[in-house]
Every structure is written in structure tokens, then in C-alpha cells.
XYZ file of N, CA and C in Angstrom:
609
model
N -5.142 69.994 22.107
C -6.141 69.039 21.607
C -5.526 68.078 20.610
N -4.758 69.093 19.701
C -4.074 67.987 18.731
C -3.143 67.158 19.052
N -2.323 67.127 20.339
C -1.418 66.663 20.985
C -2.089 65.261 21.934
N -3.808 65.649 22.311
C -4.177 64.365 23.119
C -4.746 63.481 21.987
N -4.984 63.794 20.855
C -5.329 62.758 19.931
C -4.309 62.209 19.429
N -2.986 62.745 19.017
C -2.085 61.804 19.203
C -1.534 60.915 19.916
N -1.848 61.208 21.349
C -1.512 60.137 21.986
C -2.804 59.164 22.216
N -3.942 59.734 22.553
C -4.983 58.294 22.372
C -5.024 57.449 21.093
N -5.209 58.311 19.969
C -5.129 57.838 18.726
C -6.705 57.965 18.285
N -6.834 58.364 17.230
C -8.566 58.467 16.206
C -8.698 57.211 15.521
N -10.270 56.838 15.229
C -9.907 55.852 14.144
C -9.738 56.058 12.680
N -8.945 57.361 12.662
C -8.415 57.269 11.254
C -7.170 57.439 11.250
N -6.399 57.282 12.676
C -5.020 57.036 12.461
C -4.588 55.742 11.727
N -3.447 55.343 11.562
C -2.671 54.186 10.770
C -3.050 53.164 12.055
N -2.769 53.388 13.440
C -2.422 52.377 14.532
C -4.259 51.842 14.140
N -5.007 52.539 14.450
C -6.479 51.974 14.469
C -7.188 51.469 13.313
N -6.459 51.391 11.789
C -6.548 51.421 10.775
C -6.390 49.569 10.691
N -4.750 50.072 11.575
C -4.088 48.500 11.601
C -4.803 47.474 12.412
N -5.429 47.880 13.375
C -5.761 47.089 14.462
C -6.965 46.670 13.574
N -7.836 47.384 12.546
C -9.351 46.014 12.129
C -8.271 45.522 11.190
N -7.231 45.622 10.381
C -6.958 44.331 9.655
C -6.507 43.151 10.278
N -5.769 43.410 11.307
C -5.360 42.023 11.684
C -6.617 41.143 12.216
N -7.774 41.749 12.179
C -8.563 40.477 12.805
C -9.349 39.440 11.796
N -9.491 40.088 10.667
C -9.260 39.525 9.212
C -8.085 38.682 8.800
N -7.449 38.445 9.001
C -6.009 37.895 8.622
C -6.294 36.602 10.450
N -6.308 37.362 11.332
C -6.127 36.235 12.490
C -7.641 34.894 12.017
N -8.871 36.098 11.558
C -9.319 34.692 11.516
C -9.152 33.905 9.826
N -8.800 34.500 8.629
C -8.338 33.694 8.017
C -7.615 32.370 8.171
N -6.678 32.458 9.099
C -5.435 31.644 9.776
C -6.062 30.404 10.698
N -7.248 31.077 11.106
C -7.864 30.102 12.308
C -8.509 29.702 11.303
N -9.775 29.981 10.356
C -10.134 28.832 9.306
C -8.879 28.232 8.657
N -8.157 28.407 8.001
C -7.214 27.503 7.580
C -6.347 26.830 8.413
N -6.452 26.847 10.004
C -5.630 25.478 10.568
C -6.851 24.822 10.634
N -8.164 25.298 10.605
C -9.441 24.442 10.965
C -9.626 23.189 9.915
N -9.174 23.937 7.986
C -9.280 23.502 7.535
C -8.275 21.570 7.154
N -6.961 22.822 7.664
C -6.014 21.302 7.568
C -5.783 21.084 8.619
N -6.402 21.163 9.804
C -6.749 20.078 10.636
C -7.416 18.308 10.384
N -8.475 18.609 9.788
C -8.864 16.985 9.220
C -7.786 16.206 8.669
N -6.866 16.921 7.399
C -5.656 16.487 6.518
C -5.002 15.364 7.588
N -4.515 15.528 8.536
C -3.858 14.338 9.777
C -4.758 13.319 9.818
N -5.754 13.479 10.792
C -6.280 12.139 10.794
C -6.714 11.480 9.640
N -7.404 12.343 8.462
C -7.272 11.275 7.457
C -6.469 10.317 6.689
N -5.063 10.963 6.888
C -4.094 10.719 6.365
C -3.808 9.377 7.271
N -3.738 9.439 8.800
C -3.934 8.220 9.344
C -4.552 7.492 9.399
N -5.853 7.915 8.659
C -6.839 6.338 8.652
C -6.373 5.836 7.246
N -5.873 6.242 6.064
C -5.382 5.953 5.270
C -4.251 4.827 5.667
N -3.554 5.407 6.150
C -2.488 4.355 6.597
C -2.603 2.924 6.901
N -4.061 3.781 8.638
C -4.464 1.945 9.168
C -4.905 1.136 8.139
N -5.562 1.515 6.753
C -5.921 0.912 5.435
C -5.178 0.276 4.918
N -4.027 1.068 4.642
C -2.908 0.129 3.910
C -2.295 -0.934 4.653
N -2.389 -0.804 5.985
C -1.584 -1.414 6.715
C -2.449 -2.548 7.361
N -4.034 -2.601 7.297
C -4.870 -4.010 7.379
C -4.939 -4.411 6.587
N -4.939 -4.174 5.046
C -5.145 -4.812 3.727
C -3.861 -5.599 3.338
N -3.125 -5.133 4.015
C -1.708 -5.858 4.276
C -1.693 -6.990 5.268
N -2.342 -6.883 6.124
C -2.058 -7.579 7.162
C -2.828 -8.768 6.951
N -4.533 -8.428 6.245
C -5.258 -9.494 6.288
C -4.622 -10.301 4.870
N -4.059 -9.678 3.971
C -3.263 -10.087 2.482
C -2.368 -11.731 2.919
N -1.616 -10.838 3.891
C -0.566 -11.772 4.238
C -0.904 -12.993 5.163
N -1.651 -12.469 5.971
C -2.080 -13.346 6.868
C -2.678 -14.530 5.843
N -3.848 -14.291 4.640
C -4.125 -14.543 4.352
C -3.318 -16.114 3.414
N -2.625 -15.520 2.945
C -1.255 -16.019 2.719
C -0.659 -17.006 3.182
N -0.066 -16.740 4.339
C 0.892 -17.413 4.672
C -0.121 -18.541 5.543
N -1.397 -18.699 6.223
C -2.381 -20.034 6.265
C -2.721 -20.833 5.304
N -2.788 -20.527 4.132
C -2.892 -20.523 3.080
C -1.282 -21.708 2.664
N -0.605 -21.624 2.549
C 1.102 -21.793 2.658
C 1.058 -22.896 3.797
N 0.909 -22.683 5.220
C 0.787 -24.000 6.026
C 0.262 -24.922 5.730
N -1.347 -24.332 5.668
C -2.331 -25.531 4.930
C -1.919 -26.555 4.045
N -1.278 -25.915 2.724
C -0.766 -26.407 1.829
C -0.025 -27.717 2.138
N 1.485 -27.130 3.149
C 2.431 -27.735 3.238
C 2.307 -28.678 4.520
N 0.910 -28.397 5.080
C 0.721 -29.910 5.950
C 0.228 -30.823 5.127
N -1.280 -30.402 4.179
C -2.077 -31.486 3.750
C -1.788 -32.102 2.165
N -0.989 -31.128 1.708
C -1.422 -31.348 0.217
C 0.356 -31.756 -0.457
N 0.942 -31.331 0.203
C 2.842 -31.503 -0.524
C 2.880 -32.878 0.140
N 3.299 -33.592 -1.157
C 3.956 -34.877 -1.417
C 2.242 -35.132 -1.643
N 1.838 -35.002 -1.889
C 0.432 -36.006 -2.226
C -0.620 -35.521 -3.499
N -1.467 -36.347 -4.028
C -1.748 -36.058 -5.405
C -2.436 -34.489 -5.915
N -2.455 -33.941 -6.990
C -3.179 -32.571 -6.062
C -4.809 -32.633 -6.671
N -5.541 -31.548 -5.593
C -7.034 -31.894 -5.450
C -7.745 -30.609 -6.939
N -8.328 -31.389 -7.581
C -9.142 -31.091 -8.454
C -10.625 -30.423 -8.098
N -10.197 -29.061 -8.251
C -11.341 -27.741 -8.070
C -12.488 -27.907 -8.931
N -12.195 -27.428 -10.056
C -13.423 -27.535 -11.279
C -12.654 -28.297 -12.322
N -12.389 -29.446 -12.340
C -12.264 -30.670 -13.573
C -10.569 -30.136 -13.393
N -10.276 -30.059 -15.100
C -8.823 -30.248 -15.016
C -8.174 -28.695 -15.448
N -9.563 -27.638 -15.076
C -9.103 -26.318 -14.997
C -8.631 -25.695 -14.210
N -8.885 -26.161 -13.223
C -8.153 -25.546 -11.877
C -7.994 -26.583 -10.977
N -6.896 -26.281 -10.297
C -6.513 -27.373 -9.348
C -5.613 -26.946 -8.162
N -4.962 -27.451 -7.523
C -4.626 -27.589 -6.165
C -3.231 -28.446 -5.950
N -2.192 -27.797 -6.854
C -0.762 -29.186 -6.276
C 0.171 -28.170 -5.832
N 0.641 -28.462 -5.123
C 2.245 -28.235 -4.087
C 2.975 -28.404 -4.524
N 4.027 -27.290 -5.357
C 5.215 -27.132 -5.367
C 5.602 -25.915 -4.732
N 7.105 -26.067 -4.867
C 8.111 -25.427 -4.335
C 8.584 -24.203 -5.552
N 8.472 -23.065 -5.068
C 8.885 -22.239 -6.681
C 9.899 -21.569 -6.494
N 11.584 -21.179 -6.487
C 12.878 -20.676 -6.273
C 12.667 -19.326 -6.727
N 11.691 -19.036 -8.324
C 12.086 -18.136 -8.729
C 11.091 -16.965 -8.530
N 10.808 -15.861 -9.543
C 9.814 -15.355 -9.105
C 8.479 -15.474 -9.145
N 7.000 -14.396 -9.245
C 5.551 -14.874 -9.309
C 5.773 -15.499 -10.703
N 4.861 -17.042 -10.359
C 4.489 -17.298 -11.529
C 5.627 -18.540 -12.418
N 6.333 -18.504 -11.530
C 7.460 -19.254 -11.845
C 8.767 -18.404 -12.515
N 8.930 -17.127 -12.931
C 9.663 -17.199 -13.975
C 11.403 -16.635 -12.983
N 12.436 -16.627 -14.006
C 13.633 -16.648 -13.132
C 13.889 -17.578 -12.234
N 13.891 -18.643 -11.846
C 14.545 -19.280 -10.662
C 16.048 -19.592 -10.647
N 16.531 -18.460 -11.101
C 18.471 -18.912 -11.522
C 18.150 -17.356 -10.444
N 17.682 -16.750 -9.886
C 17.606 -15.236 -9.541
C 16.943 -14.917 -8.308
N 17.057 -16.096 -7.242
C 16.266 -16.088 -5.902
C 16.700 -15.006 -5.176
N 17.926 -14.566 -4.806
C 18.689 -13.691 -4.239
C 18.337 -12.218 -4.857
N 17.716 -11.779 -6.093
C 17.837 -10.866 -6.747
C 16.124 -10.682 -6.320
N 15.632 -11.288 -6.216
C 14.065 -11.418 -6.449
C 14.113 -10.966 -4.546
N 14.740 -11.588 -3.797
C 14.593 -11.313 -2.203
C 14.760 -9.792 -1.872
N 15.466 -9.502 -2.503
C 16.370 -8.123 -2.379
C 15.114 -7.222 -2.822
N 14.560 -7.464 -4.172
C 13.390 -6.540 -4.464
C 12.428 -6.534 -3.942
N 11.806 -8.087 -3.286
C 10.755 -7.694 -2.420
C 11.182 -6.536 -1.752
N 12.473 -6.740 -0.767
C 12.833 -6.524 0.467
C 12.932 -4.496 0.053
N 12.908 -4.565 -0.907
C 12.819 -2.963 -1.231
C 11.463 -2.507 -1.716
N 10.487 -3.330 -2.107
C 9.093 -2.763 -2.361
C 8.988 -2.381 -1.300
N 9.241 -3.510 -0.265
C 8.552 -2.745 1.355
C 8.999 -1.901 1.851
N 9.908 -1.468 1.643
C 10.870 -0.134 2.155
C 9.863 1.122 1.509
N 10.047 0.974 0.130
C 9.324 1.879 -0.807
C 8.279 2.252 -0.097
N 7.104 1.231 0.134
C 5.865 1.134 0.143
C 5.929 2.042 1.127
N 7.033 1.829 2.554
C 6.512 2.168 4.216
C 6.803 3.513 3.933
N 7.751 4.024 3.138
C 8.018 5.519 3.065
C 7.058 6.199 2.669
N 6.343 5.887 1.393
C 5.425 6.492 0.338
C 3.920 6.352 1.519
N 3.790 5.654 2.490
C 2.922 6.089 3.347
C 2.253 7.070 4.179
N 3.661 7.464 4.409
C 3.868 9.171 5.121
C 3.342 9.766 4.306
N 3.001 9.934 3.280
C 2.198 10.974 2.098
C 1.058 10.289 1.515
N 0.124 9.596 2.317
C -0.721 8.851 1.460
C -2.072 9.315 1.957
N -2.893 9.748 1.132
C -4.248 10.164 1.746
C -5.252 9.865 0.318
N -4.993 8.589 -0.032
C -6.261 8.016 -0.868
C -6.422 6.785 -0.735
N -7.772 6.677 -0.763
C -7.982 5.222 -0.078
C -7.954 4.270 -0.988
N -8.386 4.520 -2.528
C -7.595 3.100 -3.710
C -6.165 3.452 -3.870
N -5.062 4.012 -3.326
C -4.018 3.823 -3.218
C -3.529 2.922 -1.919
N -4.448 3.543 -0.721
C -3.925 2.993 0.233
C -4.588 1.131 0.029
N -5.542 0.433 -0.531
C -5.759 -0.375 -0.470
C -4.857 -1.600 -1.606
N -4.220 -0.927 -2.752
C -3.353 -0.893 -3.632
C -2.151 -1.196 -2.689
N -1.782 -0.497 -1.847
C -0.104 -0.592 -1.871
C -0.121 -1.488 -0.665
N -0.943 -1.512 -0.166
C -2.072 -2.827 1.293
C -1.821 -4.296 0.263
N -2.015 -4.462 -0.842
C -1.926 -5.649 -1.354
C -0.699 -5.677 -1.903
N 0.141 -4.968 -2.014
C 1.300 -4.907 -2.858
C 2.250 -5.306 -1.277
N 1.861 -4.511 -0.728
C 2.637 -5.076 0.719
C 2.431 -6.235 1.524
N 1.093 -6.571 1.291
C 0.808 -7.900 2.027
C 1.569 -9.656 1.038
N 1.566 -8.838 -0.112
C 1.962 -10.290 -1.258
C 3.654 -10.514 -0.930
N 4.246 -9.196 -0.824
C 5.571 -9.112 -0.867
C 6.112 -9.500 0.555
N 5.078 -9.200 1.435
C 5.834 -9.789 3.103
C 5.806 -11.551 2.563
N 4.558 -11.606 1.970
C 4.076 -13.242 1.815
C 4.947 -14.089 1.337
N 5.537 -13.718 0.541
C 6.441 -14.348 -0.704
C 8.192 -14.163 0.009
N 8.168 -13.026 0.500
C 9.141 -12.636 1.354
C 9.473 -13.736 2.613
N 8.550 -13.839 3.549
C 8.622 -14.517 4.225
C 8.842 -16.049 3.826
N 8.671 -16.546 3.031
C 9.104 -17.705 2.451
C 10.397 -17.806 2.052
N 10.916 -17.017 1.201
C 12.473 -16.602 0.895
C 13.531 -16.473 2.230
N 12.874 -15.890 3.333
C 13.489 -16.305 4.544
C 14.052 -17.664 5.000
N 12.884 -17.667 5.374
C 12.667 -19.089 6.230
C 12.807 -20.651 5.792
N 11.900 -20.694 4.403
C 11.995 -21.896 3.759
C 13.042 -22.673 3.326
N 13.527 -23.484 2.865
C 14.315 -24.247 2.800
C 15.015 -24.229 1.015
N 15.971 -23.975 0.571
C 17.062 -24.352 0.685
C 17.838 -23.500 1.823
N 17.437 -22.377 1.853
C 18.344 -21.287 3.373
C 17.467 -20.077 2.881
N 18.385 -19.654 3.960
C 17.794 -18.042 4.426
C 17.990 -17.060 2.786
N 17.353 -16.217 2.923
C 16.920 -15.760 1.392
C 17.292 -16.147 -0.176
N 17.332 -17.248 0.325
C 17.262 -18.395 -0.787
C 16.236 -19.491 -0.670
N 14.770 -19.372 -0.477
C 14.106 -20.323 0.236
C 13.230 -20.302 -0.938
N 12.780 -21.382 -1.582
C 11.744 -21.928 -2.215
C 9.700 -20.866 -1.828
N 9.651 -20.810 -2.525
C 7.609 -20.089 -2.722
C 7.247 -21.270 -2.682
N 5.976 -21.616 -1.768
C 5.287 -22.450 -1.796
C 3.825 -22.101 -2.768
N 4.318 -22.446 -3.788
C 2.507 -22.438 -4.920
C 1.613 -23.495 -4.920
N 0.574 -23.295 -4.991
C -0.987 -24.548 -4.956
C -1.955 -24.124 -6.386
N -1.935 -22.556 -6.671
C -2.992 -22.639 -7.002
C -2.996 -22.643 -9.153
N -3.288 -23.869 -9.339
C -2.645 -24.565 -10.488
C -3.798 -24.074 -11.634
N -4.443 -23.465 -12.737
C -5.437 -23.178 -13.788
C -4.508 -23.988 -14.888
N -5.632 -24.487 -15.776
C -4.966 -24.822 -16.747
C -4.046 -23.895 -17.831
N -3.176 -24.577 -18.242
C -2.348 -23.914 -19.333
C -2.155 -22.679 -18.595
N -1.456 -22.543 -17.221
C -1.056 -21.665 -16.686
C 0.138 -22.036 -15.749
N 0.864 -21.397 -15.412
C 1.644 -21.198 -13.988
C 0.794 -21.015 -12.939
N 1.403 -22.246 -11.969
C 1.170 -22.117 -11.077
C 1.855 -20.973 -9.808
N 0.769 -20.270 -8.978
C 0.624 -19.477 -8.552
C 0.095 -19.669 -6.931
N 0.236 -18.217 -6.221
C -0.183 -18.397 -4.345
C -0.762 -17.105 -4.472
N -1.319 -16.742 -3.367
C -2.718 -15.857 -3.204
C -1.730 -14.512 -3.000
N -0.358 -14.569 -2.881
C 0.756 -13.890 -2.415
C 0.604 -12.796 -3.703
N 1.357 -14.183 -4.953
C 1.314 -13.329 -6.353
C -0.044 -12.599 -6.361
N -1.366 -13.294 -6.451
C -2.553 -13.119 -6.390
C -2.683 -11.082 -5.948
N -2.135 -10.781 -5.013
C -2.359 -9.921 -4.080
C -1.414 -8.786 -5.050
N -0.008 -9.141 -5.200
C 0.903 -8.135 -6.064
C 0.244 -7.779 -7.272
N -0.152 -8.855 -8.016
C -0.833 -8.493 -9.722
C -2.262 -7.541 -9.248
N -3.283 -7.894 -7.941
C -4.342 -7.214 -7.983
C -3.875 -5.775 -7.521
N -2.611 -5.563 -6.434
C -2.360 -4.384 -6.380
C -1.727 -3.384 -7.709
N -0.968 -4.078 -8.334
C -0.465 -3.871 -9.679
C -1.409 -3.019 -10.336
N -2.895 -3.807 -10.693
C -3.587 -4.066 -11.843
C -4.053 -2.091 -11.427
N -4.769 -2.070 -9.946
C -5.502 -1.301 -9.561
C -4.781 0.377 -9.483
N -3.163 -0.145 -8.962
C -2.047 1.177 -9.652
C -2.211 1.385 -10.731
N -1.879 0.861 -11.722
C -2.140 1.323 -13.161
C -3.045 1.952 -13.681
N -4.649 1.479 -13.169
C -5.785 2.220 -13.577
C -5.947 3.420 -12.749
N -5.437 3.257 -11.622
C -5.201 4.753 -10.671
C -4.286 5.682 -11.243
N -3.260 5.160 -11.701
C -2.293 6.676 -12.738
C -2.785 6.833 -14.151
N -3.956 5.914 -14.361
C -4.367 6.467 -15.798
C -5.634 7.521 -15.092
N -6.395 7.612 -14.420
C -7.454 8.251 -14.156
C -6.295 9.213 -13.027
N -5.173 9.619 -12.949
C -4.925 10.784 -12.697
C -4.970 11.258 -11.013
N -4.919 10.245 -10.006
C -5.259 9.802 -8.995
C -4.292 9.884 -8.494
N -3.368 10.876 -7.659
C -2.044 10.504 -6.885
C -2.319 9.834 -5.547
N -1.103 9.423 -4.786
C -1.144 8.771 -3.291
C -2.159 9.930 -2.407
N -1.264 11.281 -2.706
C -1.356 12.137 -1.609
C -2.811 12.569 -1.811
N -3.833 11.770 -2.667
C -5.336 12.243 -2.829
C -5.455 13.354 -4.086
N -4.488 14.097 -4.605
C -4.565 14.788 -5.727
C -4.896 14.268 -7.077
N -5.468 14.679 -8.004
C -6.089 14.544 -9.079
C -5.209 15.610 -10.392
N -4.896 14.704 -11.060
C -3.750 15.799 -12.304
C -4.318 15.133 -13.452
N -4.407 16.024 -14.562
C -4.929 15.693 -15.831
C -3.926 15.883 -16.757
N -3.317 14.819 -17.729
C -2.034 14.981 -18.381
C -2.312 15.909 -19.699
């Protein structure tokens, strides 16, 4: 007798003991791929975020930049609200805002590495005021970028096309516009403790 219960086994052997834990543990495992299952696709709609806020940034931009340089360069510039804001066409070498233009080459190079930065730090991005943040930080820097290309004196040495003139200010393009608002909105995101990857840390 004691010989056929060893081989069927009781349920107070170890084997039958073992067999209810693992089904505790199997479905632990199945709620937790259930759980970070969502983690992917959100993480990809995050992305498509950063990556339209970019797209419409720049786009935005660089029509913006044609416009300019069909209707308004070489001709007087157009007066918005009196002599506070205005509308003239220049050419800017250096960086947002005018400053550096002895440093076109140095300024190309850093765009040309925000965007590097930016595309990496994507792969880990699952918040959506980050992803709309680094969407404007990327759309200003293709903007401004793409000018440094193409424009004229040469290839990443090319003149910023700026229009948008306030008084007692530097003149400026919707490009800068886009870097300072992504800027502004990083900063208040690492003071309230807000990482890319959606985490929340209190210093």
C-alpha cells in the first residue's frame, strides 16, 4: 500500500504540494506581461507625438522661410501692431536670436547633435509633455538646420532666414520660436520631477 502511494503520489506529498504553487506564480507572470503589455504601444504613440509636433514645427517653419524670402526680402518690412512688432527679412549667420555669427559651423554641428540626442532619447520616452517638448526642440533644430544646409553663403555655413522683428528685440523665426518653447516647457518638466520615460522623482 505504502509502495502504490508512492508511486501515484498523495496530496501531501512535495510533487502535489509543488504542482498548486506553480499555478500561482504562472498566473502572476500572465498578469504582469498583461500588465506591460500596454508599456509598447504607449510608448509608440508617444513617439508618433514627438515626431508630428516636429513635423508640423518644421513644416511650419520652413513655409514660413519661403514666404518670407519670396515676398518680403529686399523690400520694406510690414508693420504688425505699430512699431512693436514687425515683419523684415534678414539673413542671420549666427545663432537664435542673432548672437555668435563668427560661429556658423559650431552652431551647425550642435543642431546636428540635438537631433541625434533627441532620436535616441525617444526609444525611452513615454510622456506626453516630454514627447511634445522634444517635438518642438526637434522641429526648430531641423528648421534652422535646414537653412545652414542649403542657404547661401554654402553648405553648413548658410545664413537663418529671420522676419519676426518686436521692438527693442532680436529679430527672430518661428524655428527659434519652437527651441525656446521646447526649452521653456523642459525646464518646468525637471522642476515638477517628470522624467521622459513617464516617471515621477521627488528631489
Amino acid at each position: 500500500m505504502a509502495e502504490a502511494e508512492r508511486i501515484i503520489g498523495t496530496p501531501d506529498t512535495p510533487d502535489a504540494a509543488g504542482d498548486g504553487q506553480e499555478r500561482p506564480d504562472a498566473e502572476q507572470e500572465q498578469g504582469q506581461e498583461q500588465e506591460q503589455a500596454p508599456e509598447r504601444p504607449r510608448g509608440k504613440r508617444r513617439v508618433a507625438v514627438l515626431f508630428a509636433v516636429a513635423l508640423f514645427a518644421y513644416l511650419l517653419d520652413l513655409g514660413s522661410k519661403m514666404l518670407v524670402v519670396a515676398k518680403l526680402e529686399h523690400h520694406e518690412p510690414i508693420e504688425i501692431i505699430g512699431d512693436w512688432l514687425r515683419f523684415a527679412a534678414i539673413r542671420n549667420a549666427g545663432a537664435a536670436f542673432g548672437f555668435g555669427e563668427a560661429f556658423t559651423i559650431i552652431f551647425t554641428v550642435i543642431a546636428a547633435a540635438v537631433i541625434v540626442v533627441i532620436a535616441r532619447l525617444a526609444r525611452k520616452l513615454h510622456s506626453l509633455p516630454w514627447a511634445i517638448a522634444l517635438g518642438l526642440l526637434l522641429g526648430g533644430a531641423l528648421g534652422n538646420l535646414t537653412d545652414r544646409i542649403f542657404r547661401a553663403p554654402g553648405v553648413f555655413e548658410g545664413a537663418v532666414v529671420d522676419f519676426i522683428a518686436p521692438k527693442h528685440f532680436a529679430v527672430f523665426n518661428l524655428a527659434d520660436s519652437a527651441i525656446v518653447c521646447g526649452g521653456i516647457l523642459i525646464v518646468i518638466l525637471s522642476f515638477r520631477g517628470l522624467d521622459p520615460d513617464g516617471t515621477v522623482h521627488k528631489d
